[in-house]
Amino acid sequence: MNNHYSFIGGFEGQWQVNRCEAVIGEPIEPVQKLNVVNAPASQLTQRGTWVLQGFTSNVRYAERHEIAQLRARQEGLNRPTSTCAALIPIKKSPEWWALSQDERRAIFEAQSHHTEIGLAYLPEIARQLHHSRDLGEPFDFLTWFEFAPEHTAAFDELLVKLRASEEWKYVEREIDIRLVKN
Ligand code: HEM
């Protein structure tokens, strides 16, 4: 199974870029279109203005009861009604990565309630987490979300809550890229 994905920003692709905002840290070059390809960047023929890549993986923090709740509520990507998407690349600080796994989990859930907060927005928001850090990429994570236009306000509300959390004190770069299906 190929679990590598490339997000190609440029002049072609199935998603039109509506907004590209640096929430914190250095911005990226604005582009008109985004193409999502299920292949590593090394195998691409399309170049684009920039390419961000990541891979899907096993969970790191979610506990059994959370996995059960997520599976019961979440829906998959590519729903016909999900004509809106967000690509939010995130880089966390060296302080975060210097913590132990149990310290990170404590900040992520006990202090920040990331999963608990997020669960309230399922199944309207569909999500996929991509890991990039181990590929030597500029971001640690490429987070991807899909939803119907009428759930945009709910998604924005979710972002306000997460960005106010203890976990986000460790976010040193975040870009909020909003997309609409062509
Ligand atoms: C990780 C749930 C929304 C950014 C996770 C994990 C869960 C989760 C369960 C842990 C995965 C693991 O165990 O490895 C949710 C749910 C959401 C949501 C249910 C509701 C839609 C968001 C949003 C963002 C985001 C809106 C970004 C703005 C991240 C990041 C990680 C993560 C960066 C990786 C954290 C790390 O490993 O340090 N999410 N999330 N999530 N989520 Fe969310």
Tab-separated table of N, CA, C and O in Angstrom, residues 7-119:
chain	number	residue	atom	x	y	z
A	7	PHE	N	1.171	17.186	-1.907
A	7	PHE	CA	0.247	18.313	-2.067
A	7	PHE	C	0.986	19.334	-2.930
A	7	PHE	O	1.947	19.956	-2.473
A	8	ILE	N	0.531	19.441	-4.193
A	8	ILE	CA	1.245	20.260	-5.171
A	8	ILE	C	0.515	21.583	-5.362
A	8	ILE	O	-0.615	21.617	-5.855
A	9	GLY	N	1.156	22.670	-4.950
A	9	GLY	CA	0.576	24.004	-5.115
A	9	GLY	C	1.064	24.603	-6.420
A	9	GLY	O	2.262	24.585	-6.690
A	10	GLY	N	0.127	25.108	-7.240
A	10	GLY	CA	0.548	25.677	-8.524
A	10	GLY	C	-0.625	26.195	-9.315
A	10	GLY	O	-1.496	26.880	-8.766
A	11	PHE	N	-0.652	25.838	-10.597
A	11	PHE	CA	-1.671	26.368	-11.511
A	11	PHE	C	-2.691	25.315	-11.941
A	11	PHE	O	-3.560	25.581	-12.740
A	12	GLU	N	-2.539	24.086	-11.455
A	12	GLU	CA	-3.508	23.049	-11.825
A	12	GLU	C	-3.802	22.153	-10.628
A	12	GLU	O	-3.022	22.080	-9.687
A	13	GLY	N	-4.977	21.482	-10.716
A	13	GLY	CA	-5.331	20.571	-9.641
A	13	GLY	C	-6.815	20.598	-9.375
A	13	GLY	O	-7.534	21.472	-9.874
A	14	GLN	N	-7.286	19.642	-8.565
A	14	GLN	CA	-8.735	19.509	-8.342
A	14	GLN	C	-9.272	20.492	-7.312
A	14	GLN	O	-10.473	20.606	-7.147
A	15	TRP	N	-8.383	21.223	-6.625
A	15	TRP	CA	-8.835	22.188	-5.621
A	15	TRP	C	-8.399	23.602	-5.978
A	15	TRP	O	-7.237	23.816	-6.337
A	16	GLN	N	-9.326	24.540	-5.853
A	16	GLN	CA	-9.016	25.955	-6.052
A	16	GLN	C	-8.708	26.579	-4.697
A	16	GLN	O	-9.439	26.352	-3.725
A	17	VAL	N	-7.637	27.358	-4.614
A	17	VAL	CA	-7.242	27.984	-3.349
A	17	VAL	C	-8.017	29.295	-3.162
A	17	VAL	O	-7.930	30.191	-3.982
A	18	ASN	N	-8.757	29.379	-2.081
A	18	ASN	CA	-9.537	30.584	-1.782
A	18	ASN	C	-8.803	31.534	-0.855
A	18	ASN	O	-9.046	32.731	-0.860
A	19	ARG	N	-7.960	30.941	0.007
A	19	ARG	CA	-7.279	31.738	1.031
A	19	ARG	C	-6.012	31.008	1.436
A	19	ARG	O	-6.003	29.770	1.481
A	20	CYS	N	-4.952	31.765	1.720
A	20	CYS	CA	-3.708	31.128	2.158
A	20	CYS	C	-3.080	32.075	3.173
A	20	CYS	O	-2.502	33.087	2.801
A	21	GLU	N	-3.246	31.736	4.448
A	21	GLU	CA	-2.894	32.679	5.506
A	21	GLU	C	-1.873	32.056	6.457
A	21	GLU	O	-2.086	30.945	6.942
A	22	ALA	N	-0.781	32.789	6.703
A	22	ALA	CA	0.176	32.317	7.709
A	22	ALA	C	-0.377	32.693	9.084
A	22	ALA	O	-0.489	33.878	9.402
A	23	VAL	N	-0.764	31.707	9.872
A	23	VAL	CA	-1.319	31.962	11.206
A	23	VAL	C	-0.182	32.334	12.152
A	23	VAL	O	-0.291	33.254	12.947
A	24	ILE	N	0.915	31.581	12.039
A	24	ILE	CA	2.133	31.913	12.798
A	24	ILE	C	3.338	31.453	11.980
A	24	ILE	O	3.292	30.421	11.320
A	25	GLY	N	4.393	32.257	12.023
A	25	GLY	CA	5.621	31.901	11.310
A	25	GLY	C	5.605	32.343	9.857
A	25	GLY	O	4.720	33.079	9.413
A	26	GLU	N	6.611	31.869	9.157
A	26	GLU	CA	6.853	32.285	7.771
A	26	GLU	C	5.733	31.832	6.833
A	26	GLU	O	5.317	30.673	6.894
A	27	PRO	N	5.252	32.731	5.947
A	27	PRO	CA	4.211	32.314	4.985
A	27	PRO	C	4.767	31.390	3.903
A	27	PRO	O	5.987	31.221	3.813
A	28	ILE	N	3.881	30.806	3.087
A	28	ILE	CA	4.365	30.119	1.881
A	28	ILE	C	3.847	30.889	0.678
A	28	ILE	O	2.899	31.662	0.799
A	29	GLU	N	4.470	30.649	-0.455
A	29	GLU	CA	4.091	31.380	-1.669
A	29	GLU	C	2.643	31.074	-2.036
A	29	GLU	O	2.264	29.897	-2.095
A	30	PRO	N	1.840	32.114	-2.264
A	30	PRO	CA	0.439	31.865	-2.616
A	30	PRO	C	0.330	31.175	-3.981
A	30	PRO	O	1.126	31.449	-4.870
A	31	VAL	N	-0.645	30.285	-4.116
A	31	VAL	CA	-0.871	29.570	-5.377
A	31	VAL	C	-2.357	29.608	-5.711
A	31	VAL	O	-3.183	29.885	-4.842
A	32	GLN	N	-2.689	29.309	-6.976
A	32	GLN	CA	-4.097	29.325	-7.412
A	32	GLN	C	-4.793	27.996	-7.172
A	32	GLN	O	-5.970	27.931	-6.852
A	33	LYS	N	-4.038	26.902	-7.383
A	33	LYS	CA	-4.651	25.568	-7.356
A	33	LYS	C	-3.803	24.617	-6.513
A	33	LYS	O	-2.599	24.823	-6.323
A	34	LEU	N	-4.482	23.554	-6.064
A	34	LEU	CA	-3.773	22.515	-5.317
A	34	LEU	C	-4.161	21.162	-5.889
A	34	LEU	O	-5.339	20.874	-6.121
A	35	ASN	N	-3.168	20.327	-6.097
A	35	ASN	CA	-3.404	18.964	-6.544
A	35	ASN	C	-2.910	18.010	-5.461
A	35	ASN	O	-1.814	18.192	-4.934
A	36	VAL	N	-3.726	17.024	-5.115
A	36	VAL	CA	-3.321	16.037	-4.112
A	36	VAL	C	-3.077	14.722	-4.843
A	36	VAL	O	-3.967	14.207	-5.527
A	37	VAL	N	-1.865	14.215	-4.733
A	37	VAL	CA	-1.480	13.021	-5.482
A	37	VAL	C	-0.989	11.958	-4.495
A	37	VAL	O	-0.210	12.248	-3.599
A	38	ASN	N	-1.466	10.726	-4.684
A	38	ASN	CA	-1.098	9.624	-3.787
A	38	ASN	C	0.250	9.018	-4.217
A	38	ASN	O	0.328	7.881	-4.672
A	39	ALA	N	1.307	9.836	-4.070
A	39	ALA	CA	2.654	9.389	-4.449
A	39	ALA	C	3.680	10.277	-3.765
A	39	ALA	O	3.394	11.446	-3.479
A	40	PRO	N	4.887	9.755	-3.504
A	40	PRO	CA	5.928	10.617	-2.936
A	40	PRO	C	6.397	11.642	-3.968
A	40	PRO	O	6.265	11.411	-5.176
A	41	ALA	N	6.941	12.757	-3.491
A	41	ALA	CA	7.352	13.852	-4.381
A	41	ALA	C	8.371	13.380	-5.423
A	41	ALA	O	8.377	13.866	-6.552
A	42	SER	N	9.197	12.405	-5.057
A	42	SER	CA	10.237	11.918	-5.979
A	42	SER	C	9.645	11.288	-7.233
A	42	SER	O	10.319	11.182	-8.256
A	43	GLN	N	8.369	10.847	-7.154
A	43	GLN	CA	7.750	10.173	-8.313
A	43	GLN	C	6.851	11.088	-9.141
A	43	GLN	O	6.168	10.627	-10.054
A	44	LEU	N	6.847	12.381	-8.822
A	44	LEU	CA	5.907	13.273	-9.508
A	44	LEU	C	6.433	13.733	-10.855
A	44	LEU	O	7.641	13.941	-11.016
A	45	THR	N	5.505	13.924	-11.792
A	45	THR	CA	5.865	14.534	-13.069
A	45	THR	C	5.489	16.014	-13.035
A	45	THR	O	6.144	16.851	-13.630
A	46	GLN	N	4.396	16.325	-12.271
A	46	GLN	CA	3.959	17.719	-12.120
A	46	GLN	C	4.848	18.427	-11.091
A	46	GLN	O	5.109	17.877	-10.022
A	47	ARG	N	5.304	19.622	-11.407
A	47	ARG	CA	6.227	20.331	-10.510
A	47	ARG	C	5.518	21.283	-9.560
A	47	ARG	O	5.712	21.224	-8.360
A	48	GLY	N	4.721	22.194	-10.131
A	48	GLY	CA	4.024	23.167	-9.304
A	48	GLY	C	4.960	24.248	-8.785
A	48	GLY	O	6.158	24.257	-9.099
A	49	THR	N	4.421	25.158	-7.971
A	49	THR	CA	5.224	26.215	-7.349
A	49	THR	C	5.923	25.648	-6.118
A	49	THR	O	7.067	25.967	-5.819
A	50	TRP	N	5.171	24.786	-5.374
A	50	TRP	CA	5.766	24.084	-4.244
A	50	TRP	C	5.111	22.714	-4.078
A	50	TRP	O	3.994	22.493	-4.561
A	51	VAL	N	5.804	21.834	-3.412
A	51	VAL	CA	5.253	20.510	-3.103
A	51	VAL	C	5.508	20.231	-1.626
A	51	VAL	O	6.631	20.378	-1.148
A	52	LEU	N	4.436	19.860	-0.913
A	52	LEU	CA	4.583	19.412	0.473
A	52	LEU	C	4.202	17.942	0.493
A	52	LEU	O	3.215	17.550	-0.128
A	53	GLN	N	4.971	17.128	1.187
A	53	GLN	CA	4.629	15.713	1.202
A	53	GLN	C	4.581	15.155	2.615
A	53	GLN	O	5.219	15.677	3.542
A	54	GLY	N	3.798	14.098	2.755
A	54	GLY	CA	3.652	13.435	4.051
A	54	GLY	C	3.148	12.025	3.843
A	54	GLY	O	2.867	11.612	2.719
A	55	PHE	N	3.052	11.293	4.941
A	55	PHE	CA	2.520	9.930	4.850
A	55	PHE	C	1.545	9.690	5.992
A	55	PHE	O	1.705	10.245	7.080
A	56	THR	N	0.550	8.860	5.717
A	56	THR	CA	-0.395	8.477	6.764
A	56	THR	C	0.271	7.403	7.620
A	56	THR	O	1.161	6.689	7.142
A	57	SER	N	-0.136	7.309	8.873
A	57	SER	CA	0.555	6.380	9.768
A	57	SER	C	-0.381	5.893	10.864
A	57	SER	O	-1.550	6.271	10.901
A	58	ASN	N	0.138	5.076	11.739
A	58	ASN	CA	-0.609	4.610	12.914
A	58	ASN	C	-0.748	5.745	13.929
A	58	ASN	O	0.016	6.719	13.871
A	59	VAL	N	-1.700	5.598	14.847
A	59	VAL	CA	-1.882	6.645	15.854
A	59	VAL	C	-0.735	6.623	16.877
A	59	VAL	O	-0.116	5.586	17.116
A	60	ARG	N	-0.461	7.800	17.446
A	60	ARG	CA	0.598	7.944	18.460
A	60	ARG	C	0.009	8.149	19.853
A	60	ARG	O	0.589	7.709	20.840
A	61	TYR	N	-1.079	8.906	19.926
A	61	TYR	CA	-1.582	9.347	21.234
A	61	TYR	C	-2.933	8.767	21.599
A	61	TYR	O	-3.241	8.637	22.783
A	62	ALA	N	-3.764	8.493	20.603
A	62	ALA	CA	-5.145	8.087	20.878
A	62	ALA	C	-5.171	6.788	21.686
A	62	ALA	O	-4.423	5.851	21.398
A	63	GLU	N	-6.022	6.770	22.702
A	63	GLU	CA	-6.180	5.578	23.533
A	63	GLU	C	-7.399	4.795	23.044
A	63	GLU	O	-8.212	5.315	22.274
A	64	ARG	N	-7.521	3.543	23.526
A	64	ARG	CA	-8.553	2.639	23.022
A	64	ARG	C	-9.944	3.259	23.006
A	64	ARG	O	-10.635	3.217	22.000
A	65	HIS	N	-10.320	3.898	24.127
A	65	HIS	CA	-11.673	4.458	24.206
A	65	HIS	C	-11.857	5.600	23.201
A	65	HIS	O	-12.950	5.791	22.657
A	66	GLU	N	-10.770	6.333	22.923
A	66	GLU	CA	-10.849	7.435	21.951
A	66	GLU	C	-10.935	6.891	20.525
A	66	GLU	O	-11.715	7.392	19.704
A	67	ILE	N	-10.138	5.862	20.263
A	67	ILE	CA	-10.190	5.234	18.933
A	67	ILE	C	-11.606	4.729	18.664
A	67	ILE	O	-12.142	4.910	17.566
A	68	ALA	N	-12.220	4.121	19.684
A	68	ALA	CA	-13.590	3.593	19.529
A	68	ALA	C	-14.571	4.726	19.228
A	68	ALA	O	-15.412	4.611	18.335
A	69	GLN	N	-14.436	5.849	19.948
A	69	GLN	CA	-15.344	6.989	19.722
A	69	GLN	C	-15.130	7.594	18.327
A	69	GLN	O	-16.085	7.954	17.649
A	70	LEU	N	-13.851	7.701	17.940
A	70	LEU	CA	-13.541	8.261	16.614
A	70	LEU	C	-14.133	7.385	15.514
A	70	LEU	O	-14.788	7.867	14.601
A	71	ARG	N	-13.928	6.073	15.635
A	71	ARG	CA	-14.436	5.148	14.603
A	71	ARG	C	-15.945	5.187	14.517
A	71	ARG	O	-16.522	5.047	13.442
A	72	ALA	N	-16.592	5.371	15.669
A	72	ALA	CA	-18.066	5.393	15.692
A	72	ALA	C	-18.618	6.653	15.018
A	72	ALA	O	-19.710	6.628	14.467
A	73	ARG	N	-17.853	7.737	15.051
A	73	ARG	CA	-18.387	9.026	14.588
A	73	ARG	C	-17.851	9.500	13.247
A	73	ARG	O	-18.537	10.208	12.512
A	74	GLN	N	-16.592	9.159	12.928
A	74	GLN	CA	-15.964	9.808	11.775
A	74	GLN	C	-16.443	9.243	10.438
A	74	GLN	O	-16.852	8.103	10.342
A	75	GLU	N	-16.401	10.093	9.429
A	75	GLU	CA	-16.672	9.658	8.065
A	75	GLU	C	-15.417	9.872	7.238
A	75	GLU	O	-14.542	10.646	7.608
A	76	GLY	N	-15.338	9.159	6.110
A	76	GLY	CA	-14.130	9.197	5.278
A	76	GLY	C	-14.053	10.431	4.385
A	76	GLY	O	-14.995	11.222	4.300
A	77	LEU	N	-12.915	10.571	3.719
A	77	LEU	CA	-12.728	11.670	2.776
A	77	LEU	C	-13.523	11.379	1.497
A	77	LEU	O	-14.084	10.298	1.353
A	78	ASN	N	-13.548	12.367	0.617
A	78	ASN	CA	-14.167	12.214	-0.714
A	78	ASN	C	-15.679	12.086	-0.697
A	78	ASN	O	-16.255	11.520	-1.624
A	79	ARG	N	-16.346	12.594	0.337
A	79	ARG	CA	-17.805	12.607	0.289
A	79	ARG	C	-18.229	13.608	-0.784
A	79	ARG	O	-17.637	14.698	-0.860
A	80	PRO	N	-19.245	13.283	-1.597
A	80	PRO	CA	-19.657	14.215	-2.657
A	80	PRO	C	-20.061	15.589	-2.122
A	80	PRO	O	-19.886	16.601	-2.816
A	81	THR	N	-20.576	15.643	-0.896
A	81	THR	CA	-21.009	16.923	-0.320
A	81	THR	C	-19.830	17.768	0.198
A	81	THR	O	-19.985	18.962	0.462
A	82	SER	N	-18.674	17.141	0.364
A	82	SER	CA	-17.506	17.866	0.893
A	82	SER	C	-16.826	18.640	-0.230
A	82	SER	O	-15.794	18.220	-0.753
A	83	THR	N	-17.372	19.792	-0.546
A	83	THR	CA	-16.787	20.598	-1.625
A	83	THR	C	-15.794	21.621	-1.088
A	83	THR	O	-15.182	22.362	-1.842
A	84	CYS	N	-15.666	21.682	0.243
A	84	CYS	CA	-14.675	22.559	0.869
A	84	CYS	C	-13.600	21.712	1.545
A	84	CYS	O	-13.895	20.620	2.051
A	85	ALA	N	-12.384	22.235	1.564
A	85	ALA	CA	-11.291	21.540	2.256
A	85	ALA	C	-10.350	22.554	2.873
A	85	ALA	O	-10.390	23.749	2.537
A	86	ALA	N	-9.539	22.074	3.800
A	86	ALA	CA	-8.482	22.910	4.384
A	86	ALA	C	-7.225	22.061	4.475
A	86	ALA	O	-7.274	20.911	4.910
A	87	LEU	N	-6.119	22.638	4.026
A	87	LEU	CA	-4.805	22.031	4.234
A	87	LEU	C	-4.091	22.929	5.231
A	87	LEU	O	-3.886	24.116	4.951
A	88	ILE	N	-3.784	22.381	6.399
A	88	ILE	CA	-3.130	23.182	7.438
A	88	ILE	C	-1.795	22.533	7.817
A	88	ILE	O	-1.758	21.631	8.649
A	89	PRO	N	-0.707	22.981	7.178
A	89	PRO	CA	0.621	22.466	7.550
A	89	PRO	C	1.060	23.072	8.894
A	89	PRO	O	0.860	24.270	9.124
A	90	ILE	N	1.623	22.228	9.734
A	90	ILE	CA	1.997	22.650	11.095
A	90	ILE	C	3.406	22.179	11.440
A	90	ILE	O	3.770	21.032	11.161
A	91	LYS	N	4.178	23.091	12.044
A	91	LYS	CA	5.491	22.706	12.584
A	91	LYS	C	5.506	23.013	14.066
A	91	LYS	O	5.143	24.115	14.482
A	92	LYS	N	5.905	22.039	14.866
A	92	LYS	CA	6.008	22.257	16.318
A	92	LYS	C	7.458	22.572	16.693
A	92	LYS	O	8.379	22.313	15.924
A	93	SER	N	7.620	23.122	17.887
A	93	SER	CA	8.926	23.659	18.299
A	93	SER	C	9.883	22.561	18.778
A	93	SER	O	9.454	21.466	19.138
A	94	PRO	N	11.172	22.883	18.833
A	94	PRO	CA	12.142	21.931	19.401
A	94	PRO	C	11.773	21.537	20.834
A	94	PRO	O	12.017	20.388	21.244
A	95	GLU	N	11.145	22.451	21.608
A	95	GLU	CA	10.729	22.135	22.988
A	95	GLU	C	9.728	20.980	22.989
A	95	GLU	O	9.771	20.096	23.846
A	96	TRP	N	8.807	20.983	22.040
A	96	TRP	CA	7.820	19.899	21.933
A	96	TRP	C	8.508	18.564	21.676
A	96	TRP	O	8.250	17.565	22.325
A	97	TRP	N	9.426	18.593	20.706
A	97	TRP	CA	10.067	17.328	20.286
A	97	TRP	C	11.076	16.838	21.319
A	97	TRP	O	11.472	15.667	21.277
A	98	ALA	N	11.474	17.718	22.262
A	98	ALA	CA	12.384	17.287	23.324
A	98	ALA	C	11.635	16.594	24.460
A	98	ALA	O	12.240	15.953	25.319
A	99	LEU	N	10.286	16.701	24.452
A	99	LEU	CA	9.489	16.064	25.511
A	99	LEU	C	9.417	14.552	25.284
A	99	LEU	O	9.652	14.065	24.180
A	100	SER	N	9.047	13.841	26.344
A	100	SER	CA	8.839	12.396	26.198
A	100	SER	C	7.430	12.161	25.647
A	100	SER	O	6.570	13.058	25.674
A	101	GLN	N	7.187	10.949	25.173
A	101	GLN	CA	5.875	10.606	24.613
A	101	GLN	C	4.753	10.848	25.629
A	101	GLN	O	3.709	11.397	25.293
A	102	ASP	N	4.981	10.456	26.904
A	102	ASP	CA	3.915	10.623	27.906
A	102	ASP	C	3.692	12.092	28.244
A	102	ASP	O	2.560	12.526	28.483
A	103	GLU	N	4.753	12.903	28.196
A	103	GLU	CA	4.583	14.349	28.429
A	103	GLU	C	3.787	14.987	27.282
A	103	GLU	O	2.932	15.836	27.502
A	104	ARG	N	4.091	14.553	26.061
A	104	ARG	CA	3.364	15.102	24.898
A	104	ARG	C	1.894	14.707	24.952
A	104	ARG	O	1.003	15.522	24.700
A	105	ARG	N	1.631	13.459	25.292
A	105	ARG	CA	0.246	12.978	25.385
A	105	ARG	C	-0.519	13.793	26.448
A	105	ARG	O	-1.673	14.169	26.254
A	106	ALA	N	0.151	14.076	27.574
A	106	ALA	CA	-0.505	14.834	28.647
A	106	ALA	C	-0.888	16.227	28.168
A	106	ALA	O	-1.982	16.717	28.468
A	107	ILE	N	-0.009	16.864	27.412
A	107	ILE	CA	-0.331	18.206	26.888
A	107	ILE	C	-1.434	18.105	25.846
A	107	ILE	O	-2.401	18.871	25.855
A	108	PHE	N	-1.302	17.119	24.960
A	108	PHE	CA	-2.239	16.939	23.839
A	108	PHE	C	-3.671	16.692	24.316
A	108	PHE	O	-4.606	17.307	23.817
A	109	GLU	N	-3.834	15.799	25.306
A	109	GLU	CA	-5.207	15.447	25.687
A	109	GLU	C	-5.600	15.937	27.083
A	109	GLU	O	-6.575	16.664	27.223
A	110	ALA	N	-4.824	15.578	28.133
A	110	ALA	CA	-5.236	15.955	29.495
A	110	ALA	C	-5.343	17.476	29.624
A	110	ALA	O	-6.290	17.997	30.203
A	111	GLN	N	-4.362	18.200	29.050
A	111	GLN	CA	-4.385	19.662	29.182
A	111	GLN	C	-5.134	20.368	28.053
A	111	GLN	O	-5.767	21.387	28.268
A	112	SER	N	-5.034	19.842	26.837
A	112	SER	CA	-5.593	20.568	25.687
A	112	SER	C	-6.904	19.981	25.172
A	112	SER	O	-7.610	20.633	24.409
A	113	HIS	N	-7.226	18.750	25.539
A	113	HIS	CA	-8.479	18.087	25.133
A	113	HIS	C	-8.666	18.067	23.617
A	113	HIS	O	-9.778	18.226	23.119
A	114	HIS	N	-7.581	17.868	22.896
A	114	HIS	CA	-7.611	17.908	21.425
A	114	HIS	C	-8.676	16.943	20.862
A	114	HIS	O	-9.543	17.354	20.087
A	115	THR	N	-8.615	15.692	21.260
A	115	THR	CA	-9.550	14.691	20.720
A	115	THR	C	-10.967	14.962	21.196
A	115	THR	O	-11.920	14.899	20.411
A	116	GLU	N	-11.093	15.278	22.471
A	116	GLU	CA	-12.423	15.555	23.039
A	116	GLU	C	-13.093	16.730	22.311
A	116	GLU	O	-14.266	16.667	21.941
A	117	ILE	N	-12.327	17.788	22.079
A	117	ILE	CA	-12.860	18.956	21.355
A	117	ILE	C	-13.209	18.553	19.921
A	117	ILE	O	-14.300	18.831	19.425
A	118	GLY	N	-12.275	17.862	19.262
A	118	GLY	CA	-12.459	17.497	17.861
A	118	GLY	C	-13.650	16.582	17.632
A	118	GLY	O	-14.374	16.720	16.637
A	119	LEU	N	-13.876	15.655	18.571
A	119	LEU	CA	-14.973	14.681	18.419
A	119	LEU	C	-16.334	15.355	18.239
A	119	LEU	O	-17.201	14.838	17.535
